[in-house]
Structures are given as structure tokens and as C-alpha cells.
């Protein structure tokens, strides 16, 4: 049992109401792409910037709350997931301090990951967010965003019960149409696109960044195929269960 981190209140004016009755069922993780957490905090509290998130986690494990969870923070921008384009309305957004690809991307320190873990644990206890909807900005905005990036340890987070990670997937050779179908099942915006389509290629890169980060430098292989198949199968199963439970 993890104790929730001490939260430093640092209110931002950048938020609005959530639509009445909208579920909060996505947890969206970002990196700040700024050298210092304090600079990110300033920016997300500047009315002119028009951006925010609910929380910021510093590299030293400090956690700031900028927007109350029942309010709609402004972090996702143009985005889409599993049929929805208004991700801000149904998500909690966490910015994780990291210089990012703009200022020297580096691993996320253990103390920061531990603080993030306990923050996420509390959020998941308060909202019905399924494992397959714990996502990165790059998942909902492929081709436009790459955060939190390939150094973010989704596997470790999932080992702590946060997010979806397939166990020992068997390698698989997938045809382009199978890849497109699997990406669509997972929630990426594919439409009827073939894999040659730039949007489909962006979705595949986003998938690999999240679930096969070690594969990014290599050609698409049977390992990636196997993980893709396993993640889409796990999500199919989750949806089926949800339908059964929900009637
Ligand atoms: Zn982001």
C-alpha cells in the first residue's frame, strides 16, 4: 500500500468546467519538455499560455496540484482516442518534469517514478479509469506529440498495477491489415486507413514508443508483432468484460 504523496497546492487559472455527466476515464501522462519544473509550473499557471494539467511531478518527487480533478484542464490539445476527440473533458492530465527531446531527454529518476506511482494510485481509486486508458500524450496525438517518450518506464508502472502491459507475448508475423486492425482495436485513430497511410504509420510509431520502446531503432519484427497482438487481444477482452458487466 503506497501512501499518497504530499501535494503542494499551486492553482492555475487555466481550466474550465467538464461537460455534465462526462466520465473521467482516461489518465494522460506527459513530459514537460522544459529544463526546470518551476518553469513548467509558471507556464501552466500563466493565463496567456492557455495550457495546464491537473498535476506536475518534479524530478525530485515533489507533486504540485494546479487544477482540481473535477475541472477540465488543458493539456491534450488536438487529440483522439477510441472514438473521442475531446480528451481533456474525460481525462486527468499529469505533467512529468523532464527536459524532453528539446533540452536533453534523460531517464526519469526513481524518486519521481515513485511519486508518480502513488499519485496515479490515488487517481485510479477515485475514478473508473481502466488499465487500457492509462496513456501517453503520444498515444492520443500521434504524429504531433512524442511525450512522455521512449525512456518512460510504462512496464515498471504496469508492474505496480498502473496501465496495461502484456506478459510474455509470443512473437507473431502480422500482415499490414492485421497491424491496422490491431492499432484500431487498441484505440488509435486508424479509420479505414491502410498501413501505407501516414496516420497509420504515426499510430504504429506511437504504439512502439509506449509498448516496445526498445524496438524503435529496429525494423518492425516478430517481437513488435507479438506485442501488438497481445495488447489488442487484452483490450478486446477488457471491452467484452465491460459490456458483460454493464449489460
Ligand atoms: Zn504532452
Tab-separated table of C-alpha atoms and ligand atoms in Angstrom:
chain	number	residue	atom	x	y	z
A	1	UNK	CA	0.000	0.000	0.000
A	2	UNK	CA	1.534	3.254	-1.113
A	3	UNK	CA	0.887	6.443	0.751
A	4	UNK	CA	-0.252	9.322	-1.455
A	5	UNK	CA	2.435	11.961	-1.911
A	6	UNK	CA	2.203	15.305	-0.205
A	7	UNK	CA	0.659	17.619	-2.733
A	8	UNK	CA	1.755	21.241	-2.994
A	9	UNK	CA	-1.191	23.420	-3.982
A	10	UNK	CA	-0.285	25.731	-6.863
A	11	UNK	CA	-3.575	26.767	-8.520
A	12	UNK	CA	-3.650	27.578	-12.226
A	13	UNK	CA	-6.379	29.754	-13.771
A	14	UNK	CA	-6.238	27.595	-16.913
A	15	UNK	CA	-9.240	25.297	-16.634
A	16	UNK	CA	-12.952	25.102	-17.354
A	17	UNK	CA	-15.986	23.025	-16.428
A	18	UNK	CA	-16.247	19.413	-17.501
A	19	UNK	CA	-19.348	18.570	-19.532
A	20	UNK	CA	-22.176	17.447	-17.236
A	21	UNK	CA	-22.156	13.679	-16.806
A	22	UNK	CA	-18.852	13.172	-18.651
A	23	UNK	CA	-16.936	10.233	-17.204
A	24	UNK	CA	-13.332	10.698	-16.115
A	25	UNK	CA	-11.902	7.560	-17.662
A	26	UNK	CA	-8.506	8.465	-19.149
A	27	UNK	CA	-5.247	9.116	-17.300
A	28	UNK	CA	-2.924	11.015	-19.630
A	29	UNK	CA	0.803	11.306	-18.948
A	30	UNK	CA	3.093	13.955	-20.426
A	31	UNK	CA	6.611	15.227	-20.034
A	32	UNK	CA	7.138	18.950	-19.639
A	33	UNK	CA	9.916	19.349	-22.262
A	34	UNK	CA	11.398	22.085	-20.024
A	35	UNK	CA	14.643	22.177	-18.051
A	36	UNK	CA	13.148	23.096	-14.650
A	37	UNK	CA	9.878	22.034	-13.043
A	38	UNK	CA	9.411	25.593	-11.734
A	39	UNK	CA	9.439	26.948	-15.301
A	40	UNK	CA	6.794	24.436	-16.335
A	41	UNK	CA	4.747	25.451	-13.284
A	42	UNK	CA	4.994	29.133	-14.245
A	43	UNK	CA	3.947	28.406	-17.804
A	44	UNK	CA	0.979	26.247	-16.813
A	45	UNK	CA	-0.211	28.968	-14.421
A	46	UNK	CA	0.193	31.795	-16.942
A	47	UNK	CA	-3.256	32.786	-18.270
A	48	UNK	CA	-1.689	33.824	-21.589
A	49	UNK	CA	-0.255	30.337	-22.176
A	50	UNK	CA	-3.715	28.693	-22.092
A	51	UNK	CA	-2.234	25.375	-21.019
A	52	UNK	CA	-2.344	23.403	-17.777
A	53	UNK	CA	-2.545	19.944	-16.280
A	54	UNK	CA	-4.008	18.676	-13.038
A	55	UNK	CA	-0.616	17.746	-11.582
A	56	UNK	CA	3.093	18.242	-12.081
A	57	UNK	CA	5.639	15.738	-10.751
A	58	UNK	CA	9.168	17.084	-10.266
A	59	UNK	CA	12.323	15.074	-10.854
A	60	UNK	CA	12.878	15.245	-7.078
A	61	UNK	CA	9.460	13.689	-6.418
A	62	UNK	CA	7.624	16.861	-5.446
A	63	UNK	CA	3.999	16.924	-6.633
A	64	UNK	CA	2.082	20.100	-7.377
A	65	UNK	CA	-1.662	20.318	-7.948
A	66	UNK	CA	-2.664	23.057	-10.389
A	67	UNK	CA	-6.219	22.089	-11.295
A	68	UNK	CA	-8.843	20.232	-9.223
A	69	UNK	CA	-9.744	16.844	-10.665
A	70	UNK	CA	-13.383	17.783	-11.191
A	71	UNK	CA	-12.329	20.612	-13.527
A	72	UNK	CA	-11.250	20.286	-17.180
A	73	UNK	CA	-7.528	21.063	-17.520
A	74	UNK	CA	-5.983	21.996	-20.862
A	75	UNK	CA	-3.242	19.503	-21.701
A	76	UNK	CA	-4.218	17.189	-24.568
A	77	UNK	CA	-4.766	19.682	-27.407
A	78	UNK	CA	-5.788	18.162	-30.740
A	79	UNK	CA	-6.200	14.523	-29.830
A	80	UNK	CA	-8.286	11.396	-30.346
A	81	UNK	CA	-8.725	8.060	-28.614
A	82	UNK	CA	-11.185	5.234	-29.176
A	83	UNK	CA	-13.786	7.429	-30.871
A	84	UNK	CA	-13.353	10.563	-28.773
A	85	UNK	CA	-11.718	13.826	-29.803
A	86	UNK	CA	-12.324	15.773	-26.575
A	87	UNK	CA	-9.730	14.057	-24.411
A	88	UNK	CA	-9.450	16.951	-21.922
A	89	UNK	CA	-13.101	16.546	-20.930
A	90	UNK	CA	-12.659	12.954	-19.821
A	91	UNK	CA	-9.083	12.820	-18.581
A	92	UNK	CA	-6.790	13.648	-15.696
A	93	UNK	CA	-3.535	15.114	-17.001
A	94	UNK	CA	-0.162	14.715	-15.287
A	95	UNK	CA	2.939	16.558	-16.446
A	96	UNK	CA	6.175	14.806	-15.518
A	97	UNK	CA	9.154	17.105	-15.334
A	98	UNK	CA	11.850	16.173	-17.864
A	99	UNK	CA	13.960	18.343	-20.181
A	100	UNK	CA	12.466	16.292	-23.005
A	101	UNK	CA	13.710	15.943	-26.551
A	102	UNK	CA	14.087	19.733	-26.789
A	103	UNK	CA	16.539	20.154	-23.869
A	104	UNK	CA	18.320	16.851	-23.252
A	105	UNK	CA	15.937	13.956	-22.747
A	106	UNK	CA	17.004	11.782	-19.824
A	107	UNK	CA	15.707	8.868	-17.735
A	108	UNK	CA	13.019	9.582	-15.152
A	109	UNK	CA	14.561	9.259	-11.648
A	110	UNK	CA	13.259	6.545	-9.288
A	111	UNK	CA	12.066	9.116	-6.729
A	112	UNK	CA	9.992	10.787	-9.463
A	113	UNK	CA	8.529	7.473	-10.653
A	114	UNK	CA	7.626	6.517	-7.071
A	115	UNK	CA	5.834	9.836	-6.539
A	116	UNK	CA	4.047	9.376	-9.865
A	117	UNK	CA	3.044	5.853	-8.889
A	118	UNK	CA	1.405	6.923	-5.652
A	119	UNK	CA	-0.268	9.904	-7.326
A	120	UNK	CA	-1.696	7.617	-10.044
A	121	UNK	CA	-2.811	5.094	-7.451
A	122	UNK	CA	-4.921	7.736	-5.742
A	123	UNK	CA	-6.401	8.935	-9.041
A	124	UNK	CA	-7.302	5.383	-10.082
A	125	UNK	CA	-9.008	4.861	-6.723
A	126	UNK	CA	-11.141	7.980	-7.263
A	127	UNK	CA	-12.094	7.452	-10.938
A	128	UNK	CA	-13.146	4.469	-13.067
A	129	UNK	CA	-10.095	4.518	-15.360
A	130	UNK	CA	-9.390	1.093	-16.896
A	131	UNK	CA	-5.779	-0.088	-17.394
A	132	UNK	CA	-6.033	0.316	-21.171
A	133	UNK	CA	-6.850	4.011	-20.794
A	134	UNK	CA	-3.680	4.942	-18.923
A	135	UNK	CA	-1.987	6.606	-21.872
A	136	UNK	CA	0.743	8.916	-23.060
A	137	UNK	CA	0.216	12.149	-24.929
A	138	UNK	CA	1.882	10.438	-27.919
A	139	UNK	CA	-0.891	7.809	-27.934
A	140	UNK	CA	-3.730	10.307	-28.309
A	141	UNK	CA	-1.808	12.735	-30.569
A	142	UNK	CA	0.388	10.508	-32.750
A	143	UNK	CA	2.462	12.349	-35.331
A	144	UNK	CA	2.138	15.533	-33.266
A	145	UNK	CA	3.453	14.562	-29.823
A	146	UNK	CA	6.102	12.084	-28.633
A	147	UNK	CA	5.848	12.593	-24.861
A	148	UNK	CA	6.465	11.099	-22.364
A	149	UNK	CA	8.828	9.288	-24.768
A	150	UNK	CA	10.716	6.009	-25.042
A	151	UNK	CA	12.603	6.415	-21.719
A	152	UNK	CA	9.370	6.477	-19.742
A	153	UNK	CA	9.034	3.136	-17.972
A	154	UNK	CA	5.475	2.018	-18.742
A	155	UNK	CA	6.482	-1.560	-17.951
A	156	UNK	CA	7.523	-0.685	-14.394
A	157	UNK	CA	4.380	1.392	-13.882
A	158	UNK	CA	2.245	-1.546	-15.051
A	159	UNK	CA	4.137	-3.853	-12.675
A	160	UNK	CA	2.840	-1.560	-9.928
A	161	UNK	CA	-0.738	-2.047	-11.183
A	162	UNK	CA	-0.996	1.108	-13.304
A	163	UNK	CA	-1.656	0.645	-17.011
A	164	UNK	CA	-1.713	-2.328	-19.326
A	165	UNK	CA	1.313	-4.468	-20.160
A	166	UNK	CA	1.159	-7.911	-21.788
A	167	UNK	CA	3.118	-10.702	-20.118
A	168	UNK	CA	5.487	-12.713	-22.329
A	169	UNK	CA	3.770	-12.203	-25.681
A	170	UNK	CA	4.625	-14.832	-28.298
A	171	UNK	CA	6.335	-13.398	-31.402
A	172	UNK	CA	3.958	-13.041	-34.344
A	173	UNK	CA	4.174	-12.144	-38.023
A	174	UNK	CA	1.380	-9.724	-38.820
A	175	UNK	CA	0.136	-8.643	-42.249
A	176	UNK	CA	-0.357	-4.901	-42.773
A	177	UNK	CA	-4.143	-5.273	-42.485
A	178	UNK	CA	-3.730	-7.127	-39.168
A	179	UNK	CA	-1.483	-4.339	-37.861
A	180	UNK	CA	-4.028	-1.687	-38.826
A	181	UNK	CA	-6.863	-3.673	-37.241
A	182	UNK	CA	-4.892	-4.190	-34.004
A	183	UNK	CA	-3.990	-0.495	-33.732
A	184	UNK	CA	-7.653	0.409	-34.261
A	185	UNK	CA	-8.752	-2.070	-31.582
A	186	UNK	CA	-6.285	-0.600	-29.102
A	187	UNK	CA	-7.802	2.870	-29.646
A	188	UNK	CA	-5.549	4.620	-32.175
A	189	UNK	CA	-7.223	6.669	-34.883
A	190	UNK	CA	-6.925	4.477	-37.958
A	191	UNK	CA	-10.343	4.762	-39.586
A	192	UNK	CA	-10.236	2.581	-42.665
A	193	UNK	CA	-6.665	3.586	-43.406
A	194	UNK	CA	-4.125	1.151	-44.781
A	195	UNK	CA	-0.695	0.915	-43.212
A	196	UNK	CA	0.809	2.972	-46.055
A	197	UNK	CA	-1.247	5.930	-44.792
A	198	UNK	CA	0.845	8.451	-42.779
A	199	UNK	CA	-1.740	8.483	-39.950
A	200	UNK	CA	-1.487	4.714	-39.615
A	201	UNK	CA	2.313	4.879	-39.624
A	202	UNK	CA	2.219	7.556	-36.891
A	203	UNK	CA	-0.091	5.351	-34.822
A	204	UNK	CA	2.316	2.419	-35.206
A	205	UNK	CA	5.233	4.579	-34.027
A	206	UNK	CA	3.151	5.753	-31.041
A	207	UNK	CA	2.336	2.140	-30.184
A	208	UNK	CA	6.005	1.138	-30.363
A	209	UNK	CA	7.061	4.140	-28.249
A	210	UNK	CA	4.668	3.040	-25.494
A	211	UNK	CA	4.737	-0.767	-25.632
A	212	UNK	CA	8.018	-1.639	-27.432
A	213	UNK	CA	10.342	1.303	-26.729
A	214	UNK	CA	13.432	-0.858	-27.210
A	215	UNK	CA	12.302	-1.615	-30.777
A	216	UNK	CA	12.271	1.964	-32.036
A	217	UNK	CA	15.695	1.734	-33.665
A	218	UNK	CA	14.968	-1.597	-35.373
A	219	UNK	CA	12.739	-2.606	-38.258
A	220	UNK	CA	9.300	-3.912	-37.430
A	221	UNK	CA	9.806	-7.535	-36.401
A	222	UNK	CA	8.006	-10.536	-34.929
A	223	UNK	CA	8.553	-9.214	-31.421
A	224	UNK	CA	6.637	-5.996	-32.143
A	225	UNK	CA	4.007	-8.072	-33.967
A	226	UNK	CA	3.589	-10.270	-30.911
A	227	UNK	CA	3.252	-7.353	-28.500
A	228	UNK	CA	0.760	-5.636	-30.787
A	229	UNK	CA	-1.323	-8.790	-30.995
A	230	UNK	CA	-1.178	-9.298	-27.214
A	231	UNK	CA	-2.131	-5.706	-26.333
A	232	UNK	CA	-5.039	-5.656	-28.777
A	233	UNK	CA	-6.243	-9.067	-27.515
A	234	UNK	CA	-6.076	-7.846	-23.894
A	235	UNK	CA	-8.076	-4.738	-24.777
A	236	UNK	CA	-10.663	-6.751	-26.707
A	237	UNK	CA	-11.112	-8.893	-23.602
A	238	UNK	CA	-11.447	-5.810	-21.340
A	239	UNK	CA	-14.147	-4.350	-23.602
A	240	UNK	CA	-16.040	-7.651	-23.688
A	241	UNK	CA	-15.966	-7.863	-19.896
A	242	UNK	CA	-17.122	-4.274	-19.583
A	243	UNK	CA	-20.072	-4.954	-21.914
A	244	UNK	CA	-20.991	-8.065	-19.941
A	245	UNK	CA	-20.814	-6.217	-16.646
A	246	UNK	CA	-22.526	-3.108	-17.932
A	247	UNK	CA	-25.310	-5.048	-19.678
B	1	LIG	ZN1	2.180	16.461	-23.617
